[in-house]
mmCIF file of C-alpha atoms in Angstrom:
data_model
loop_
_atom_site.group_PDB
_atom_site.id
_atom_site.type_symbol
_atom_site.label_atom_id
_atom_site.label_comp_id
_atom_site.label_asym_id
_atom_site.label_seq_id
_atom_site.Cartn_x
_atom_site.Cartn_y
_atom_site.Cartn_z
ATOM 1 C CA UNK A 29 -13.287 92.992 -194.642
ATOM 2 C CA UNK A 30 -11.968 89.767 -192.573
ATOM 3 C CA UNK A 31 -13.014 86.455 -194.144
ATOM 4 C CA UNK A 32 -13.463 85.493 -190.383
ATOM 5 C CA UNK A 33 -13.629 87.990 -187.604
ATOM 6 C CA UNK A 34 -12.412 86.133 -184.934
ATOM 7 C CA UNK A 35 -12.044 89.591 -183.007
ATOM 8 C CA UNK A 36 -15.796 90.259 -182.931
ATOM 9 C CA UNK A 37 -16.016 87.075 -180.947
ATOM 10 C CA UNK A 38 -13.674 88.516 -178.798
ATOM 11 C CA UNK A 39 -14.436 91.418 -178.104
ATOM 12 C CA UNK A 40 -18.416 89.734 -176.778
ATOM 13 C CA UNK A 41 -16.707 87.173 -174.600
ATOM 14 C CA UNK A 42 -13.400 88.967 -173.099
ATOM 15 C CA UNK A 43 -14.546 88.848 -169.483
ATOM 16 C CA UNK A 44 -15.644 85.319 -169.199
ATOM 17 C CA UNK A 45 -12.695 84.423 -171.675
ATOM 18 C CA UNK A 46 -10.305 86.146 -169.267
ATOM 19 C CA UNK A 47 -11.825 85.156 -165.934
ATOM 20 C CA UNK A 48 -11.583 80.951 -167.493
ATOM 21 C CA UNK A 49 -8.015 81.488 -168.371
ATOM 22 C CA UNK A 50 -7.218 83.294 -165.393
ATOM 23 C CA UNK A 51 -8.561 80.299 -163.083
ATOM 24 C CA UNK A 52 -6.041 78.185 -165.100
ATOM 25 C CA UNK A 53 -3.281 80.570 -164.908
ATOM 26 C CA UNK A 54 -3.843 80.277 -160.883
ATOM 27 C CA UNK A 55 -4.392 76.756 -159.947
ATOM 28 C CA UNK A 56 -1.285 76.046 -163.169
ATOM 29 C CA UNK A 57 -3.021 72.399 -164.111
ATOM 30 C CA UNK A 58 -1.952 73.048 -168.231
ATOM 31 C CA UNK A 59 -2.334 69.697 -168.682
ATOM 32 C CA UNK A 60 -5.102 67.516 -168.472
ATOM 33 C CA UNK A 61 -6.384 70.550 -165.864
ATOM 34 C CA UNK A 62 -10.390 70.195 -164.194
ATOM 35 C CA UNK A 63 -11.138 72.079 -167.232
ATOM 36 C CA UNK A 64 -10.667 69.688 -169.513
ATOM 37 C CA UNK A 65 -13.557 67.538 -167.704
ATOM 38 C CA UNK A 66 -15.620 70.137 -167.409
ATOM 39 C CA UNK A 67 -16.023 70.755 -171.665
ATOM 40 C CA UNK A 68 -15.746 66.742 -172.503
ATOM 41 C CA UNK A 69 -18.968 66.694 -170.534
ATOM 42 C CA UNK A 70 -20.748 70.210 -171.769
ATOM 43 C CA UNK A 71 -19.867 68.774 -175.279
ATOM 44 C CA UNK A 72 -20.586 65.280 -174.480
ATOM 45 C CA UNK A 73 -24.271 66.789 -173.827
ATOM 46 C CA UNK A 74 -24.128 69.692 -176.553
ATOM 47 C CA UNK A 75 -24.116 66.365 -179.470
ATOM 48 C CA UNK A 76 -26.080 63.886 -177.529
ATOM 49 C CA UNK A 77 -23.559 60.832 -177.064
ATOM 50 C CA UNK A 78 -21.960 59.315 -173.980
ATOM 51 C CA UNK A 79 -18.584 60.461 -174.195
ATOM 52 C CA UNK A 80 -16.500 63.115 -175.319
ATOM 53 C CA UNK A 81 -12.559 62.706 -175.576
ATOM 54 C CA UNK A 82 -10.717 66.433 -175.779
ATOM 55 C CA UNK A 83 -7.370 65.539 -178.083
ATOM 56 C CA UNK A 84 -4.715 67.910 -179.398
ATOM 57 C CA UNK A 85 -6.164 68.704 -182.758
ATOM 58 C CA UNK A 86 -8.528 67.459 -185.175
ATOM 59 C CA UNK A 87 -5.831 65.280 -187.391
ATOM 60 C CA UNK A 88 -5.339 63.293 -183.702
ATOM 61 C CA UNK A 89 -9.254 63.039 -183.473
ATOM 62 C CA UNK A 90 -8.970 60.920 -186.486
ATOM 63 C CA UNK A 91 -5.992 59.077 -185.842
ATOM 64 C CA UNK A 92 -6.813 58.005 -182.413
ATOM 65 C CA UNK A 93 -10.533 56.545 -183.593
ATOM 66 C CA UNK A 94 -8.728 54.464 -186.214
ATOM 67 C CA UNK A 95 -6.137 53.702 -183.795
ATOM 68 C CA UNK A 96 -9.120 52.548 -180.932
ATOM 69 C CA UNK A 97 -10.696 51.010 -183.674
ATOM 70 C CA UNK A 98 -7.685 48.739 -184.860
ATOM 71 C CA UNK A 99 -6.608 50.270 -188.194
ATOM 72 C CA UNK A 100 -3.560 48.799 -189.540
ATOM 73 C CA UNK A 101 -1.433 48.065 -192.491
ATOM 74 C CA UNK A 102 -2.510 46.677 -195.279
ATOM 75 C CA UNK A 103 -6.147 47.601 -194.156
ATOM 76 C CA UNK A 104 -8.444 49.684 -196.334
ATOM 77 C CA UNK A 105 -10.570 52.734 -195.335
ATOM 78 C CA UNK A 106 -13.295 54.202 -197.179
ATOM 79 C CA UNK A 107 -13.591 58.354 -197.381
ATOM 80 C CA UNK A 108 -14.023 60.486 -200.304
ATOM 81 C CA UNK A 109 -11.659 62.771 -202.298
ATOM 82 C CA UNK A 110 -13.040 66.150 -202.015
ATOM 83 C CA UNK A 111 -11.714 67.353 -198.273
ATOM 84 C CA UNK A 112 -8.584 68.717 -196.690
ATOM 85 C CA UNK A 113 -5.780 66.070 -196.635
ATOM 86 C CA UNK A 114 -6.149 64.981 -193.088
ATOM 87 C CA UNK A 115 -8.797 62.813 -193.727
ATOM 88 C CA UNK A 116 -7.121 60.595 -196.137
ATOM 89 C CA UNK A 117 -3.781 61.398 -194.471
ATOM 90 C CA UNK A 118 -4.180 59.866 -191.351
ATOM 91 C CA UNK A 119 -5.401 56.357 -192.758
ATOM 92 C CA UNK A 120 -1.882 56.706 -195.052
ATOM 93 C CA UNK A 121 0.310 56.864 -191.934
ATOM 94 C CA UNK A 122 -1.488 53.954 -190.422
ATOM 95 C CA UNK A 123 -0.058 52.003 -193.312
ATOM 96 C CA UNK A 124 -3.815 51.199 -194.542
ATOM 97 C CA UNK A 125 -4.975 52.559 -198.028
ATOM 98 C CA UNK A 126 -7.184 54.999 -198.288
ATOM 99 C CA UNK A 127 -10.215 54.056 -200.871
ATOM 100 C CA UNK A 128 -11.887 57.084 -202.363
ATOM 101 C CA UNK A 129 -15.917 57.499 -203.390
ATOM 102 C CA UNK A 130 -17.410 59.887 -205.421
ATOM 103 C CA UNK A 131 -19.348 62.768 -203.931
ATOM 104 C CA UNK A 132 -22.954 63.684 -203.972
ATOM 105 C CA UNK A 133 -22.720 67.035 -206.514
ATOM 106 C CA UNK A 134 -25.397 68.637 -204.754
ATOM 107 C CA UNK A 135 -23.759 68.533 -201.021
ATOM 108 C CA UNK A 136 -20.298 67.947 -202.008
ATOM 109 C CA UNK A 137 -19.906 64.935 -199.393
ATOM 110 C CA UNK A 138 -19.299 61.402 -200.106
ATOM 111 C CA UNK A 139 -22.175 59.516 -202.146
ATOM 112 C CA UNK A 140 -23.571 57.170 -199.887
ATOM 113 C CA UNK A 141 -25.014 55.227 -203.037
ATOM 114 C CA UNK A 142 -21.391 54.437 -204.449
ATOM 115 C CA UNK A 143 -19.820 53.217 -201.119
ATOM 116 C CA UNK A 144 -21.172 49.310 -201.210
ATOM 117 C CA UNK A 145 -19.044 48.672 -204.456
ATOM 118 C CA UNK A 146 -15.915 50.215 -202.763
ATOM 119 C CA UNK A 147 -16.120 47.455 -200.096
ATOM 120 C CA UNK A 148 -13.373 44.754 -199.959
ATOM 121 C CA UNK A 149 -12.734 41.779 -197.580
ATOM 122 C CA UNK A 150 -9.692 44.504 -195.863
ATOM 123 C CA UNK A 151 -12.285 47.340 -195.414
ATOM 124 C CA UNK A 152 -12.234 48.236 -191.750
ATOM 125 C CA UNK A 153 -13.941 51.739 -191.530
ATOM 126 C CA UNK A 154 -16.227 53.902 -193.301
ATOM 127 C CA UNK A 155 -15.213 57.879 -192.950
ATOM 128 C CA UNK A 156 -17.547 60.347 -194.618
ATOM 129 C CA UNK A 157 -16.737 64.423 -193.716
ATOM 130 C CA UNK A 158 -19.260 66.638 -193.401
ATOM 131 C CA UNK A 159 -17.771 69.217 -195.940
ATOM 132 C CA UNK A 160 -19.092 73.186 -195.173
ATOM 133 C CA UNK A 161 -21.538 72.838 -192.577
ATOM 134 C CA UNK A 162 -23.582 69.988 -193.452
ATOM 135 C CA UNK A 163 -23.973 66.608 -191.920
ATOM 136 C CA UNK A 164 -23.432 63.669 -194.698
ATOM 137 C CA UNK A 165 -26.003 61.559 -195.630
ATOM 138 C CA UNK A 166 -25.661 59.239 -192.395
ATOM 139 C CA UNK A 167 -28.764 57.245 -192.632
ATOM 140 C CA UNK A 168 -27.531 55.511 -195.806
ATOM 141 C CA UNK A 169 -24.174 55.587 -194.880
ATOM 142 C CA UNK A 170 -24.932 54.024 -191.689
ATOM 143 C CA UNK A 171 -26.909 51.454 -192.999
ATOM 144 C CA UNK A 172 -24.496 50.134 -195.716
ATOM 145 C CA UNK A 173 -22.081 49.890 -192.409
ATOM 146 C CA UNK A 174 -24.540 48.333 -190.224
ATOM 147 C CA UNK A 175 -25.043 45.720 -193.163
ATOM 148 C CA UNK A 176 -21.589 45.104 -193.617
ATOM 149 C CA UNK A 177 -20.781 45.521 -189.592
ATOM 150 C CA UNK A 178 -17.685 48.536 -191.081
ATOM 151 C CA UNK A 179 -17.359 51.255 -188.188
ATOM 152 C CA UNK A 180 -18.156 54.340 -189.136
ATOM 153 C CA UNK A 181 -15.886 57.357 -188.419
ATOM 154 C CA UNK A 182 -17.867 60.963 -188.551
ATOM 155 C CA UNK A 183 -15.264 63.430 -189.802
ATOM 156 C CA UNK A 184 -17.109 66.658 -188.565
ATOM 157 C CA UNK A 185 -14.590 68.572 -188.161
ATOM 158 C CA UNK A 186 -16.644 71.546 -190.034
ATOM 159 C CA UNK A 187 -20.099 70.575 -188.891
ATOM 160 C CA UNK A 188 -20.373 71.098 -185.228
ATOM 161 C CA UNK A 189 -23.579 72.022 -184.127
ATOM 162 C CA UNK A 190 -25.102 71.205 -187.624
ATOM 163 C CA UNK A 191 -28.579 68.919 -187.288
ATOM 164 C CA UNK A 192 -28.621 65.717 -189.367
ATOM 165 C CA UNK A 193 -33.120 65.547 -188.335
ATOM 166 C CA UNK A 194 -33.359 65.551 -184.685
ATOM 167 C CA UNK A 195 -29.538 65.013 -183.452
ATOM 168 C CA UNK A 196 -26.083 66.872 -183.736
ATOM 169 C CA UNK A 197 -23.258 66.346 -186.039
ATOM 170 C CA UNK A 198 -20.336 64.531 -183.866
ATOM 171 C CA UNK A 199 -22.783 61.941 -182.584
ATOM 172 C CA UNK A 200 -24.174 59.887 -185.940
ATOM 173 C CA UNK A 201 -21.107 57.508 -186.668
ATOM 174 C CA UNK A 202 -19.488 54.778 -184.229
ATOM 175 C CA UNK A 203 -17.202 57.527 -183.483
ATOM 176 C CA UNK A 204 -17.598 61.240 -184.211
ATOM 177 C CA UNK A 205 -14.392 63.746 -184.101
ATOM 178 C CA UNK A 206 -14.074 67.465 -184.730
ATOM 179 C CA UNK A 207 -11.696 70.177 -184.599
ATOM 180 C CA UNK A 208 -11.210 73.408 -182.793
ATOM 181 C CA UNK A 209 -8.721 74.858 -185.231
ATOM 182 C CA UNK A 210 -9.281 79.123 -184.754
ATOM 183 C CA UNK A 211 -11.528 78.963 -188.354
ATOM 184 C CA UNK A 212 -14.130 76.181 -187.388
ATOM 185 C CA UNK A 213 -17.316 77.354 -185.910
ATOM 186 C CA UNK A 214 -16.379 76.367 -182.819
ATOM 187 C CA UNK A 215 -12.517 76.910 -182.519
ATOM 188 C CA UNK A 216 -9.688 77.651 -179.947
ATOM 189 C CA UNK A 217 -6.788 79.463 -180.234
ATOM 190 C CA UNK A 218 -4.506 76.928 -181.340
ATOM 191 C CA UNK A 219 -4.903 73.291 -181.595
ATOM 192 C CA UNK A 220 -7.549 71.031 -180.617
ATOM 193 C CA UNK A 221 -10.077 68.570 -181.040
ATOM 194 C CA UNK A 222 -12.335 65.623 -179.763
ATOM 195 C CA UNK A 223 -13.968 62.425 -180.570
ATOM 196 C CA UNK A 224 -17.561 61.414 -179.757
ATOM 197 C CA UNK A 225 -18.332 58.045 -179.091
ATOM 198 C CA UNK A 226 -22.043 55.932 -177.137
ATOM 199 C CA UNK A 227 -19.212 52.964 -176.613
ATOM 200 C CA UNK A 228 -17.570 52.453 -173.401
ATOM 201 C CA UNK A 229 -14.929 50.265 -174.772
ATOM 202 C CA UNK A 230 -14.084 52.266 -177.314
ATOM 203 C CA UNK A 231 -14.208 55.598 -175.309
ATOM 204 C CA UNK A 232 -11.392 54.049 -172.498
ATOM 205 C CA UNK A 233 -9.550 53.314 -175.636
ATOM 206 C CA UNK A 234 -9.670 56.293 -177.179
ATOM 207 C CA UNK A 235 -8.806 57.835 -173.775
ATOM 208 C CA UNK A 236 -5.554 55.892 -173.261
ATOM 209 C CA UNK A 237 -4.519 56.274 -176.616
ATOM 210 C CA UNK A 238 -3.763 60.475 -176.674
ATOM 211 C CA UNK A 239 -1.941 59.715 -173.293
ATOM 212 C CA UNK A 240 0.870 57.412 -174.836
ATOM 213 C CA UNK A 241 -1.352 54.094 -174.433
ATOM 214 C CA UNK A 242 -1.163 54.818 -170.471
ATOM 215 C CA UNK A 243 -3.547 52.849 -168.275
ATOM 216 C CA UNK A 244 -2.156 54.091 -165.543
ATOM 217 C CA UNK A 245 1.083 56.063 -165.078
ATOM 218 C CA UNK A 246 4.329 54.491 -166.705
ATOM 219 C CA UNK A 247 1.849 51.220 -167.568
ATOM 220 C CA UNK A 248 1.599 51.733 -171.338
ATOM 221 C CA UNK A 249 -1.379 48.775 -172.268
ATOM 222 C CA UNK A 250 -1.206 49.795 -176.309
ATOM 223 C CA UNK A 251 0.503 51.831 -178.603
ATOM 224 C CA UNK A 252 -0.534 55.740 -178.407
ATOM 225 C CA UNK A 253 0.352 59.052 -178.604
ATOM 226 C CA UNK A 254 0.807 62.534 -177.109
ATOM 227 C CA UNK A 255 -2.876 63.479 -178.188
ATOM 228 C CA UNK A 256 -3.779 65.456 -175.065
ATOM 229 C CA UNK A 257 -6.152 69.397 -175.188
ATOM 230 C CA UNK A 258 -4.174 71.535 -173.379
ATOM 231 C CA UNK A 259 -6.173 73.334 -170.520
ATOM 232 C CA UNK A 260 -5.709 76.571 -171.838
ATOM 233 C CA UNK A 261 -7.658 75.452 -174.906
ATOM 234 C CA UNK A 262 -10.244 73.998 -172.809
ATOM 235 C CA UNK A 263 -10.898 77.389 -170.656
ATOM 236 C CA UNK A 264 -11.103 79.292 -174.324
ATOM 237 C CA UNK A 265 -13.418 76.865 -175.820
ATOM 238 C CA UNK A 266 -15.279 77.013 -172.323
ATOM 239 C CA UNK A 267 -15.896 80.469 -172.955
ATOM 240 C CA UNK A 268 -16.732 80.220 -176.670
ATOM 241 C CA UNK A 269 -19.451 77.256 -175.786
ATOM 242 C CA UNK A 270 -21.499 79.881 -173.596
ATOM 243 C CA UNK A 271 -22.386 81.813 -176.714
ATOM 244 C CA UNK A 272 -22.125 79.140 -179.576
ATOM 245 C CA UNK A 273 -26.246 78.370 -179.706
ATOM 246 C CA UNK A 274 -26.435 82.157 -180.380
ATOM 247 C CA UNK A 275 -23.547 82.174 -183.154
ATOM 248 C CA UNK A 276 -24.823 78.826 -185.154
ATOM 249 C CA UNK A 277 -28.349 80.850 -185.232
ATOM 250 C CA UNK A 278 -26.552 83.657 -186.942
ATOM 251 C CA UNK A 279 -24.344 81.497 -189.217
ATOM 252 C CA UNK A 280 -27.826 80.026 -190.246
ATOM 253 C CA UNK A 281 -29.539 83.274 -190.877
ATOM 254 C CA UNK A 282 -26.761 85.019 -192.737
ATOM 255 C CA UNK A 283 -26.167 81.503 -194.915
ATOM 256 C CA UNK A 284 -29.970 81.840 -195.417
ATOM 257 C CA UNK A 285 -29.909 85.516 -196.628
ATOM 258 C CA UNK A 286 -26.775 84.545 -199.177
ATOM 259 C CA UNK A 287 -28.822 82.272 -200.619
ATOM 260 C CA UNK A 288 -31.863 84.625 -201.152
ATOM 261 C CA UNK A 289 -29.618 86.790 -202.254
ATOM 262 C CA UNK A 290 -27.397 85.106 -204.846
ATOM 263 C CA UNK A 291 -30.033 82.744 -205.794
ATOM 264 C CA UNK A 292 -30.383 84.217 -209.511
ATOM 265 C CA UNK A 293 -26.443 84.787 -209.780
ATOM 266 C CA UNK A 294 -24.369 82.206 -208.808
ATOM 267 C CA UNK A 295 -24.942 77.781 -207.615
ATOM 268 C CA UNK A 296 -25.515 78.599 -203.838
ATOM 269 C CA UNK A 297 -25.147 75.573 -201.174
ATOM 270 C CA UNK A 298 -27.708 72.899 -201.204
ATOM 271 C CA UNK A 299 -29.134 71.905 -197.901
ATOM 272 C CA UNK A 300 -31.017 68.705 -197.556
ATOM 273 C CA UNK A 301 -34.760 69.515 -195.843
ATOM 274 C CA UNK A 302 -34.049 67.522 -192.847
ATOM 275 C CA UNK A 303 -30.568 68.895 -191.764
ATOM 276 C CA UNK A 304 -29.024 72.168 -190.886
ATOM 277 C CA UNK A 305 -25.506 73.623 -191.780
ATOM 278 C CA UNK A 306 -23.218 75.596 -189.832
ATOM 279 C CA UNK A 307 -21.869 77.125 -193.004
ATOM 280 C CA UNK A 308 -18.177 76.826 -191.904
ATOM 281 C CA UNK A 309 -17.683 78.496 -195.485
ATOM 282 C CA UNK A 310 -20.043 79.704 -197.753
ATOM 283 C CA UNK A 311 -19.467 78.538 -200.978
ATOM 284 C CA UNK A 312 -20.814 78.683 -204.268
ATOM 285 C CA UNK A 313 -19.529 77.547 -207.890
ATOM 286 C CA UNK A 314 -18.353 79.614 -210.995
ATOM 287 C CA UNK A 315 -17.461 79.864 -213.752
ATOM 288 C CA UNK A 316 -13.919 80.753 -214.449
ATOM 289 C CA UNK A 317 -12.915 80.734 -210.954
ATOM 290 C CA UNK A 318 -9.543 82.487 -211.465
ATOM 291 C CA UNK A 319 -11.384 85.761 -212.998
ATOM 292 C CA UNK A 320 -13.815 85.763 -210.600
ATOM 293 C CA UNK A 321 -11.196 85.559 -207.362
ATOM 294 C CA UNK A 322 -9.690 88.550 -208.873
ATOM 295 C CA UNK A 323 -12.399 90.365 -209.253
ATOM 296 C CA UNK A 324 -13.587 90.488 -205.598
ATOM 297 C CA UNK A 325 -10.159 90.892 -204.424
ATOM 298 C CA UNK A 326 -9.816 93.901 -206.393
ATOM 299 C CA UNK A 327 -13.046 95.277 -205.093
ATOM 300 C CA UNK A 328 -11.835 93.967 -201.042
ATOM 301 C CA UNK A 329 -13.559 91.075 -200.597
ATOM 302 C CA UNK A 330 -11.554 87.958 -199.699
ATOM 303 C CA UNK A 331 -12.389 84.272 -200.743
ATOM 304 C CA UNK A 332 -10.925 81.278 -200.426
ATOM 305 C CA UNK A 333 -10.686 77.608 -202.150
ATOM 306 C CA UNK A 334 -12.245 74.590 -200.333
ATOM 307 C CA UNK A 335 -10.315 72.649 -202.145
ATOM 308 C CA UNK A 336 -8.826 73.221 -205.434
ATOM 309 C CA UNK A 337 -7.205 69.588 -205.405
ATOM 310 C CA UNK A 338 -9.130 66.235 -204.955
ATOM 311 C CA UNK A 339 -7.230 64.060 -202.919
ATOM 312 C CA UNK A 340 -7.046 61.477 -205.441
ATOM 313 C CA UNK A 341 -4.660 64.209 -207.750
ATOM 314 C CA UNK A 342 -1.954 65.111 -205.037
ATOM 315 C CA UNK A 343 0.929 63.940 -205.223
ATOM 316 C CA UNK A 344 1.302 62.293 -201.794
ATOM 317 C CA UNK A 345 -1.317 59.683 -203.194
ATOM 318 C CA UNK A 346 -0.403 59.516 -206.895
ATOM 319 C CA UNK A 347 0.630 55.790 -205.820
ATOM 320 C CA UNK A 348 -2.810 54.935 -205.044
ATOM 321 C CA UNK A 349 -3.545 55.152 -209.318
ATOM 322 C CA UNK A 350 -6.788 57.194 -208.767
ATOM 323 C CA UNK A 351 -5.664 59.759 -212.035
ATOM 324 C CA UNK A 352 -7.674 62.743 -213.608
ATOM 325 C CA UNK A 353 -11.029 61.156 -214.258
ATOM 326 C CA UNK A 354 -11.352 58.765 -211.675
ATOM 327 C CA UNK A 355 -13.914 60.887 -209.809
ATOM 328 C CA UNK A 356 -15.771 63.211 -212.070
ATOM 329 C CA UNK A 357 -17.821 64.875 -209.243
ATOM 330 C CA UNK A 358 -15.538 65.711 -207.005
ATOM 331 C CA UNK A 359 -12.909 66.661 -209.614
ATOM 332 C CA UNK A 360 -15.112 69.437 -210.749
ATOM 333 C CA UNK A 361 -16.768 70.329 -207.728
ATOM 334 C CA UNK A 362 -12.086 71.079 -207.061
ATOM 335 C CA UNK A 363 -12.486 73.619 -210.699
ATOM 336 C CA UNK A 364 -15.321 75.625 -209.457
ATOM 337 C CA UNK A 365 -16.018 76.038 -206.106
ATOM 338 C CA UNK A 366 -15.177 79.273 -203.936
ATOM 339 C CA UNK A 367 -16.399 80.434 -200.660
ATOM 340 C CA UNK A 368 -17.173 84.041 -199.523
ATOM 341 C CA UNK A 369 -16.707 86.095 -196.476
ATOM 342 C CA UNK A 370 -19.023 84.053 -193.811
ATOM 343 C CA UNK A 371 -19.010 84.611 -189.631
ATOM 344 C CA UNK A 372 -21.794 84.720 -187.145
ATOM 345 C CA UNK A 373 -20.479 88.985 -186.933
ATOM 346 C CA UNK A 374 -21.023 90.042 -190.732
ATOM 347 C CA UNK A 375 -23.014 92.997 -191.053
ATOM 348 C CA UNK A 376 -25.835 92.865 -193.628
ATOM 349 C CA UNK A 377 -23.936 96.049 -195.075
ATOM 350 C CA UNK A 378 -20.574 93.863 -195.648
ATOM 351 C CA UNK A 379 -23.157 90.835 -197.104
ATOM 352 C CA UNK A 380 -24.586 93.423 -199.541
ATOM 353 C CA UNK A 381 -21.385 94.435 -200.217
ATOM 354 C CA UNK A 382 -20.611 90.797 -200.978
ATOM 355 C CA UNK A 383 -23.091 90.167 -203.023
ATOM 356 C CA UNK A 384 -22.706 93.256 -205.007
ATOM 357 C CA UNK A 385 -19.019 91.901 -205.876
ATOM 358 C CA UNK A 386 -20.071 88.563 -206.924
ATOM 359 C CA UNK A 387 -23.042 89.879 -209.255
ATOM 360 C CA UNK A 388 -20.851 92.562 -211.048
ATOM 361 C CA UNK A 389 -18.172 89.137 -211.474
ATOM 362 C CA UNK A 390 -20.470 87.002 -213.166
ATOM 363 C CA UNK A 391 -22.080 90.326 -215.184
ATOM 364 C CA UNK A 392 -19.108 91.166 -216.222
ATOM 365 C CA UNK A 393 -17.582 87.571 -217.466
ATOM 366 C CA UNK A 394 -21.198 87.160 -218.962
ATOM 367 C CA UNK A 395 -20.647 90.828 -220.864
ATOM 368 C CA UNK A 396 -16.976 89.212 -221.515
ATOM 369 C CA UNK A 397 -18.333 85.940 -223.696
ATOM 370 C CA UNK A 398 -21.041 87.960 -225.435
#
């Protein structure tokens, strides 16, 4: 069993996937090629916003929006501890300090109620990540921001084509940005990302930024970098877009039918009434995690840890002095959680199968402690 079959997706989209990369391979534009155009604007109109930037990956996504927006050193950024290091690691190599919030237990993203008391006279942005699928809470978030007049940097890098009420992940922040690593719902194969963005100014920024500052050729205006989407990726993710409404309805259904199913077993994901989730992973919580991973690895089924180490307790930001305890929430959210097989191709016979692995785990620990 693959925790994601990337070659089911294949295999349904070879002909348009090889006819998009053959055009490239013929008119031999690799970068910056009429393809890249052509998915800034079906994307640009897939979230809802004004302008989509294609960049290199989804680490660059965030860099460049703090870079358009004017994060330096010595600045502060607020974001929360429970995501992949790229979040916190790009406002580190700005020379700004990353300022961690607690997370809402219930969606595992950043507690929107906590974030006014982490506010200093150096905050410059507000970064909340949409963690497995699901938008953040945006309306609070955005209106502590709007208060405050702090930016707000989306970090939906898992969440796109998730609803947050009537609009799309990508588009609910000052800036959005994503990534198109192979794993996300909608990924490449390689590299990539973007950033979303209703603001002109900010858009040309963010624009000249992942082409070395350029204005115009060898006329460098700011300090950038080599951010650019290769074509290639462009023509993939082309291809992927024609069938990604169908895929985020089966992500939705099969995250559904988890639940249903593991309802009376294990803590399945929470999803606020007014949004949808894309489920980039499924995942639960247990008790002893270690046990459990064994047990459905013995039985076939991979898993995997989203994440097993709050940012605040690596060691790359033990200077920061957030130590064990600083952020309850997210710190145990880091003990328990583990996601399951999930792709928009898993048969309801490998879910049962699943399922069946994860309720004879828990049985058996329960047998275990009498």
């Amino acid at each position: 069993m693959q925790f994601i079959d990337l070659k089911a997706q294949q295999d349904r989209i070879r002909e348009s996937l090889h006819r998009r990369m053959d055009a490239v391979l013929e008119h031999g534009q690799y970068i910056m090629g009429p393809e890249v155009g052509e998915l800034e604007h079906a994307l640009a109109r897939f979230v809802g916003v004004k302008h989509c930037i294609g960049v290199a990956n989804g680490t660059d996504a965030l860099l460049i929006a703090l870079l358009a927006l004017g994060v330096g050193r010595d600045d502060e950024v607020i974001t929360t501890p429970f995501t992949f290091i790229a979040s916190a690691e790009v406002i580190a190599l700005l020379g700004a300090r990353p300022v961690f919030v607690d997370i809402d237990p219930r969606t595992y993203n950043i507690d929107p109620a906590q974030i006014e008391a982490a506010v200093t006279s150096r905050t410059r942005a507000i970064m909340p990540v949409d963690l497995f699928g699901q938008c953040a809470d945006m309306d609070a978030i955005n209106a502590v921001a709007s208060r405050l007049a702090i930016p707000v940097i989306e970090d939906a890098a898992q969440s796109l084509g998730a609803m947050y009420g009537t609009r799309r992940a990508a588009g609910l922040g000052t800036i959005g940005c994503t990534s198109f690593f192979p794993s996300k719902p909608l990924g490449c194969y390689g590299d990539g990302g973007a950033c979303f963005t209703d603001d002109d100014v900010l858009a040309a920024r963010m624009r000249q930024i992942r082409v070395h500052g350029q204005e115009r050729r060898y006329r460098h205006a700011v300090i950038g970098l080599n951010g650019r989407l290769d074509t290639l990726q462009s023509a993939i993710l082309l291809a992927k877009l024609e069938i990604f409404d169908s895929e985020i309805a089966d992500r939705q259904r099969l995250g559904a039918r988890y639940s249903t199913l593991l309802a009376d077993i294990v803590t399945t994901p929470w999803i606020a009434p007014t949004n949808t989730s894309v489920f980039a992973q499924y995942t639960i919580e247990v008790d002893d995690r270690e046990s459990f991973i064994a047990r459905l690895t013995a039985d076939g089924v991979p898993t995997a840890v989203h994440y097993p180490i709050p940012l605040n307790l690596q060691p790359a930001f033990a200077s920061l002095g957030f130590g064990p305890g600083s952020f309850p929430r997210a710190e145990r959210a880091a003990e328990r959680v583990v996601s399951l097989p999930m792709h928009p191709y898993l048969s309801a016979a490998q879910q049962d199968r699943v399922v069946r692995s994860v309720r004879d785990a828990v049985h058996s620990r329960q047998r275990a402690s009498g």
